[in-house]
Short mmCIF file of C-alpha atoms in Angstrom, two decimals:
data_model
loop_
_atom_site.label_atom_id
_atom_site.label_comp_id
_atom_site.label_asym_id
_atom_site.label_seq_id
_atom_site.Cartn_x
_atom_site.Cartn_y
_atom_site.Cartn_z
CA UNK A 151 88.67 100.52 95.26
CA UNK A 152 91.68 102.57 94.30
CA UNK A 153 93.61 99.51 93.26
CA UNK A 154 95.25 99.70 89.89
CA UNK A 155 94.77 97.11 87.22
CA UNK A 156 97.35 95.24 85.28
CA UNK A 157 97.13 93.34 82.08
CA UNK A 158 97.57 90.75 81.06
CA UNK A 159 96.76 88.80 84.21
CA UNK A 160 99.01 86.04 82.97
CA UNK A 161 101.67 85.90 80.29
CA UNK A 162 103.49 82.86 78.97
CA UNK A 163 106.51 83.27 76.69
CA UNK A 164 109.66 81.50 75.58
CA UNK A 165 113.14 82.39 76.76
CA UNK A 166 114.64 85.16 74.69
CA UNK A 167 111.33 86.81 73.94
CA UNK A 168 110.29 90.16 75.32
CA UNK A 169 107.55 90.51 77.95
CA UNK A 170 105.36 93.57 78.24
CA UNK A 171 103.04 94.26 81.14
CA UNK A 172 100.71 97.20 81.47
CA UNK A 173 99.41 99.00 84.52
CA UNK A 174 96.57 101.48 84.80
CA UNK A 175 95.82 103.54 87.88
CA UNK A 176 93.18 105.95 89.05
CA UNK A 177 94.64 108.85 90.99
CA UNK A 178 97.36 111.49 90.78
CA UNK A 179 100.72 110.08 91.74
CA UNK A 180 104.16 111.10 92.95
CA UNK A 181 105.75 108.07 91.40
CA UNK A 182 105.06 104.59 90.17
CA UNK A 183 107.07 101.56 91.17
CA UNK A 184 107.37 98.05 89.83
CA UNK A 185 107.94 95.05 92.07
CA UNK A 186 108.61 91.41 91.47
CA UNK A 187 107.41 88.54 93.63
CA UNK A 188 108.54 84.97 93.36
CA UNK A 189 105.94 82.44 94.43
CA UNK A 190 105.32 82.55 98.16
CA UNK A 191 108.00 85.15 98.77
CA UNK A 192 108.28 88.82 99.55
CA UNK A 193 108.52 91.62 97.04
CA UNK A 194 111.65 92.89 95.37
CA UNK A 195 111.78 96.50 94.20
CA UNK A 196 112.66 96.69 90.51
CA UNK A 197 112.40 100.26 89.38
CA UNK A 198 110.78 103.59 90.24
CA UNK A 199 109.66 106.22 87.77
CA UNK A 200 108.71 109.69 88.94
CA UNK A 201 105.60 111.45 87.72
CA UNK A 202 107.67 113.91 85.67
CA UNK A 203 109.56 111.13 83.89
CA UNK A 204 108.34 109.37 80.78
CA UNK A 205 110.77 106.50 80.41
CA UNK A 206 113.39 104.77 82.50
CA UNK A 207 115.80 101.91 81.94
CA UNK A 208 117.51 99.51 84.28
CA UNK A 209 119.38 96.61 82.73
CA UNK A 210 116.85 94.55 80.77
CA UNK A 211 113.95 96.54 82.19
CA UNK A 212 112.28 99.47 80.47
CA UNK A 213 109.46 101.36 82.11
CA UNK A 214 107.26 104.00 80.55
CA UNK A 215 104.79 106.30 82.22
CA UNK A 216 101.95 108.26 80.65
CA UNK A 217 100.34 110.39 83.33
CA UNK A 218 97.73 111.74 80.92
CA UNK A 219 96.45 108.21 80.40
CA UNK A 220 97.29 107.12 83.95
CA UNK A 221 99.15 104.13 82.65
CA UNK A 222 102.58 102.55 82.76
CA UNK A 223 104.27 99.63 81.06
CA UNK A 224 107.10 97.35 82.05
CA UNK A 225 109.13 95.71 79.31
CA UNK A 226 111.52 92.88 80.08
CA UNK A 227 113.80 92.21 77.15
CA UNK A 228 115.49 88.91 76.31
CA UNK A 229 113.56 87.12 79.04
CA UNK A 230 115.04 84.23 81.00
CA UNK A 231 113.43 81.34 82.86
CA UNK A 232 114.56 83.03 86.08
CA UNK A 233 112.28 85.97 85.25
CA UNK A 234 109.28 83.74 86.02
CA UNK A 235 107.43 85.56 88.78
CA UNK A 236 104.52 87.87 89.47
CA UNK A 237 105.03 91.53 88.69
CA UNK A 238 103.14 94.32 90.41
CA UNK A 239 102.95 98.01 89.79
CA UNK A 240 102.43 100.25 92.79
CA UNK A 241 101.49 103.89 92.81
CA UNK A 242 102.50 106.37 95.44
CA UNK A 243 99.47 108.60 95.66
CA UNK A 244 100.09 112.28 96.22
CA UNK A 245 99.52 113.12 99.84
CA UNK A 246 98.80 109.64 101.13
CA UNK A 247 102.30 108.27 101.57
CA UNK A 248 101.18 104.75 100.95
CA UNK A 249 101.52 102.41 98.01
CA UNK A 250 98.54 101.09 96.12
CA UNK A 251 99.30 97.89 94.29
CA UNK A 252 97.97 96.76 90.96
CA UNK A 253 96.39 93.38 90.44
CA UNK A 254 99.61 91.86 89.12
CA UNK A 255 100.78 89.94 86.08
CA UNK A 256 101.97 86.36 86.40
CA UNK A 257 104.82 85.80 83.98
CA UNK A 258 105.95 82.34 82.96
CA UNK A 259 109.11 82.07 80.89
CA UNK A 260 109.71 78.63 79.46
CA UNK A 261 113.20 77.41 78.58
CA UNK B 67 120.47 97.12 100.25
CA UNK B 68 118.01 97.51 103.10
CA UNK B 69 116.87 94.24 104.61
CA UNK B 70 113.58 93.50 106.32
CA UNK B 71 112.99 90.26 108.14
CA UNK B 72 109.80 88.61 109.30
CA UNK B 73 109.32 85.96 111.90
CA UNK B 74 107.97 83.38 111.76
CA UNK B 75 107.97 82.55 108.07
CA UNK B 76 105.22 80.03 108.51
CA UNK B 77 102.80 79.33 111.32
CA UNK B 78 99.97 76.88 111.78
CA UNK B 79 97.63 77.41 114.69
CA UNK B 80 94.31 76.27 116.02
CA UNK B 81 91.20 78.35 115.70
CA UNK B 82 90.79 80.73 118.63
CA UNK B 83 94.45 81.23 119.36
CA UNK B 84 96.43 84.42 118.85
CA UNK B 85 99.46 84.67 116.61
CA UNK B 86 102.17 87.32 116.67
CA UNK B 87 104.23 88.19 113.61
CA UNK B 88 107.36 90.29 113.89
CA UNK B 89 108.75 92.62 111.27
CA UNK B 90 112.26 93.99 111.69
CA UNK B 91 114.36 96.39 109.67
CA UNK B 92 117.85 94.97 110.04
CA UNK B 93 120.16 97.69 108.84
CA UNK B 94 118.14 100.87 108.82
CA UNK B 95 115.66 102.78 110.89
CA UNK B 96 112.05 102.74 109.82
CA UNK B 97 109.71 105.31 111.25
CA UNK B 98 106.92 103.80 109.23
CA UNK B 99 106.10 100.17 108.57
CA UNK B 100 103.23 98.75 106.60
CA UNK B 101 101.29 95.52 106.94
CA UNK B 102 99.78 93.86 103.90
CA UNK B 103 97.66 90.81 103.37
CA UNK B 104 97.80 88.72 100.22
CA UNK B 105 95.45 85.97 99.15
CA UNK B 106 96.62 83.28 96.71
CA UNK B 107 97.31 84.65 93.26
CA UNK B 108 96.04 88.05 94.32
CA UNK B 109 97.59 91.41 94.92
CA UNK B 110 98.70 92.95 98.18
CA UNK B 111 96.06 94.73 100.18
CA UNK B 112 97.25 97.29 102.70
CA UNK B 113 95.92 96.54 106.15
CA UNK B 114 97.50 99.26 108.24
CA UNK B 115 100.27 101.81 108.49
CA UNK B 116 102.37 101.58 111.61
CA UNK B 117 104.23 104.59 112.90
CA UNK B 118 106.83 104.30 115.63
CA UNK B 119 105.50 105.47 118.97
CA UNK B 120 101.94 106.10 117.85
CA UNK B 121 98.80 104.21 117.05
CA UNK B 122 98.53 102.42 113.75
CA UNK B 123 96.28 103.72 111.01
CA UNK B 124 94.00 101.01 109.71
CA UNK B 125 92.52 100.79 106.24
CA UNK B 126 88.80 100.72 105.81
CA UNK B 127 87.32 97.33 106.60
CA UNK B 128 90.25 96.12 108.71
CA UNK B 129 89.29 95.34 112.29
CA UNK B 130 91.75 97.03 114.63
CA UNK B 131 90.76 94.82 117.54
CA UNK B 132 91.37 91.77 115.42
CA UNK B 133 94.72 92.81 114.02
CA UNK B 134 96.74 94.48 116.76
CA UNK B 135 99.78 96.42 115.64
CA UNK B 136 102.59 97.63 117.87
CA UNK B 137 105.51 99.66 116.56
CA UNK B 138 107.61 99.92 119.68
CA UNK B 139 110.93 100.88 118.15
CA UNK B 140 112.44 102.19 114.93
CA UNK B 141 113.32 98.67 113.86
CA UNK B 142 110.42 96.53 115.04
CA UNK B 143 106.71 96.32 114.35
CA UNK B 144 104.47 93.43 115.38
CA UNK B 145 101.13 92.25 114.07
CA UNK B 146 99.03 90.10 116.37
CA UNK B 147 96.12 88.23 114.88
CA UNK B 148 93.81 87.75 117.83
CA UNK B 149 91.42 84.82 118.15
CA UNK B 150 92.38 83.60 114.74
CA UNK B 151 89.86 81.81 112.54
CA UNK B 152 90.28 79.88 109.30
CA UNK B 153 89.29 82.93 107.24
CA UNK B 154 92.35 84.71 108.66
CA UNK B 155 94.57 82.23 106.85
CA UNK B 156 96.63 84.25 104.43
CA UNK B 157 100.08 85.49 103.50
CA UNK B 158 101.02 88.52 105.59
CA UNK B 159 103.79 90.80 104.37
CA UNK B 160 105.34 93.76 106.09
CA UNK B 161 107.37 96.56 104.60
CA UNK B 162 109.46 99.34 106.01
CA UNK B 163 110.08 102.81 104.69
CA UNK B 164 113.48 104.38 105.21
CA UNK B 165 113.32 107.26 107.65
CA UNK B 166 113.98 110.52 105.82
CA UNK B 167 113.96 108.84 102.44
CA UNK B 168 113.44 110.98 99.37
CA UNK B 169 110.54 108.96 98.09
CA UNK B 170 108.19 106.29 99.24
CA UNK B 171 110.38 103.29 98.57
CA UNK B 172 109.43 100.41 100.76
CA UNK B 173 111.52 97.35 101.52
CA UNK B 174 109.51 94.21 101.95
CA UNK B 175 109.90 91.31 104.30
CA UNK B 176 109.75 87.73 103.01
CA UNK B 177 106.22 87.23 104.31
CA UNK B 178 104.55 84.99 106.86
CA UNK B 179 102.15 82.28 105.81
CA UNK B 180 99.45 81.83 108.43
CA UNK B 181 97.25 78.75 108.39
CA UNK B 182 94.45 78.55 110.92
CA UNK B 183 92.96 75.12 111.39
#
């Protein structure tokens, strides 16, 4: 399987704390994207980082990419209860034009 | 932002019946749509890539006669689960890629929960 892996599988934190999720993948990529999914719902695109970028910010989100290690991390700062969701990384493999999703991290932020 | 709808959002059917799920891009044209399947607390698994006006490309292990895909227009793709069985129960999600987009950003529908009794 070409599916990427994420860790941790589950993360439980208190409001105000930071949450870090990691994603590892297997192939060469054009870009890597992070998505959020609330329980039983569709996916919401959070942020995209291109293969020639190393770090990107969007609001409380910070994404890093290390293509030499084939890994990425998503940091959510000052988490809120509303951030409770599953987070997936997805890689856009070079030449395939399709997204391959990671296994996901379930984040629970307690008030 | 780009909006993708799915209909129905939830369907319960008897074993042996066929179920059609629609995926529409509401405010943009999508030459390519994707169908995913998601089991509880699991990731999305790509089932097939649907291109407007041509046959869908199925991923390995996905039965094309079981999961019929029709992408008849730039804003509509349908997935028909034929002769559904309980093991077909799952959450089905479609996505659409903006035609001519600079990168492979996909906009996802809200999903359809299929329960086969």
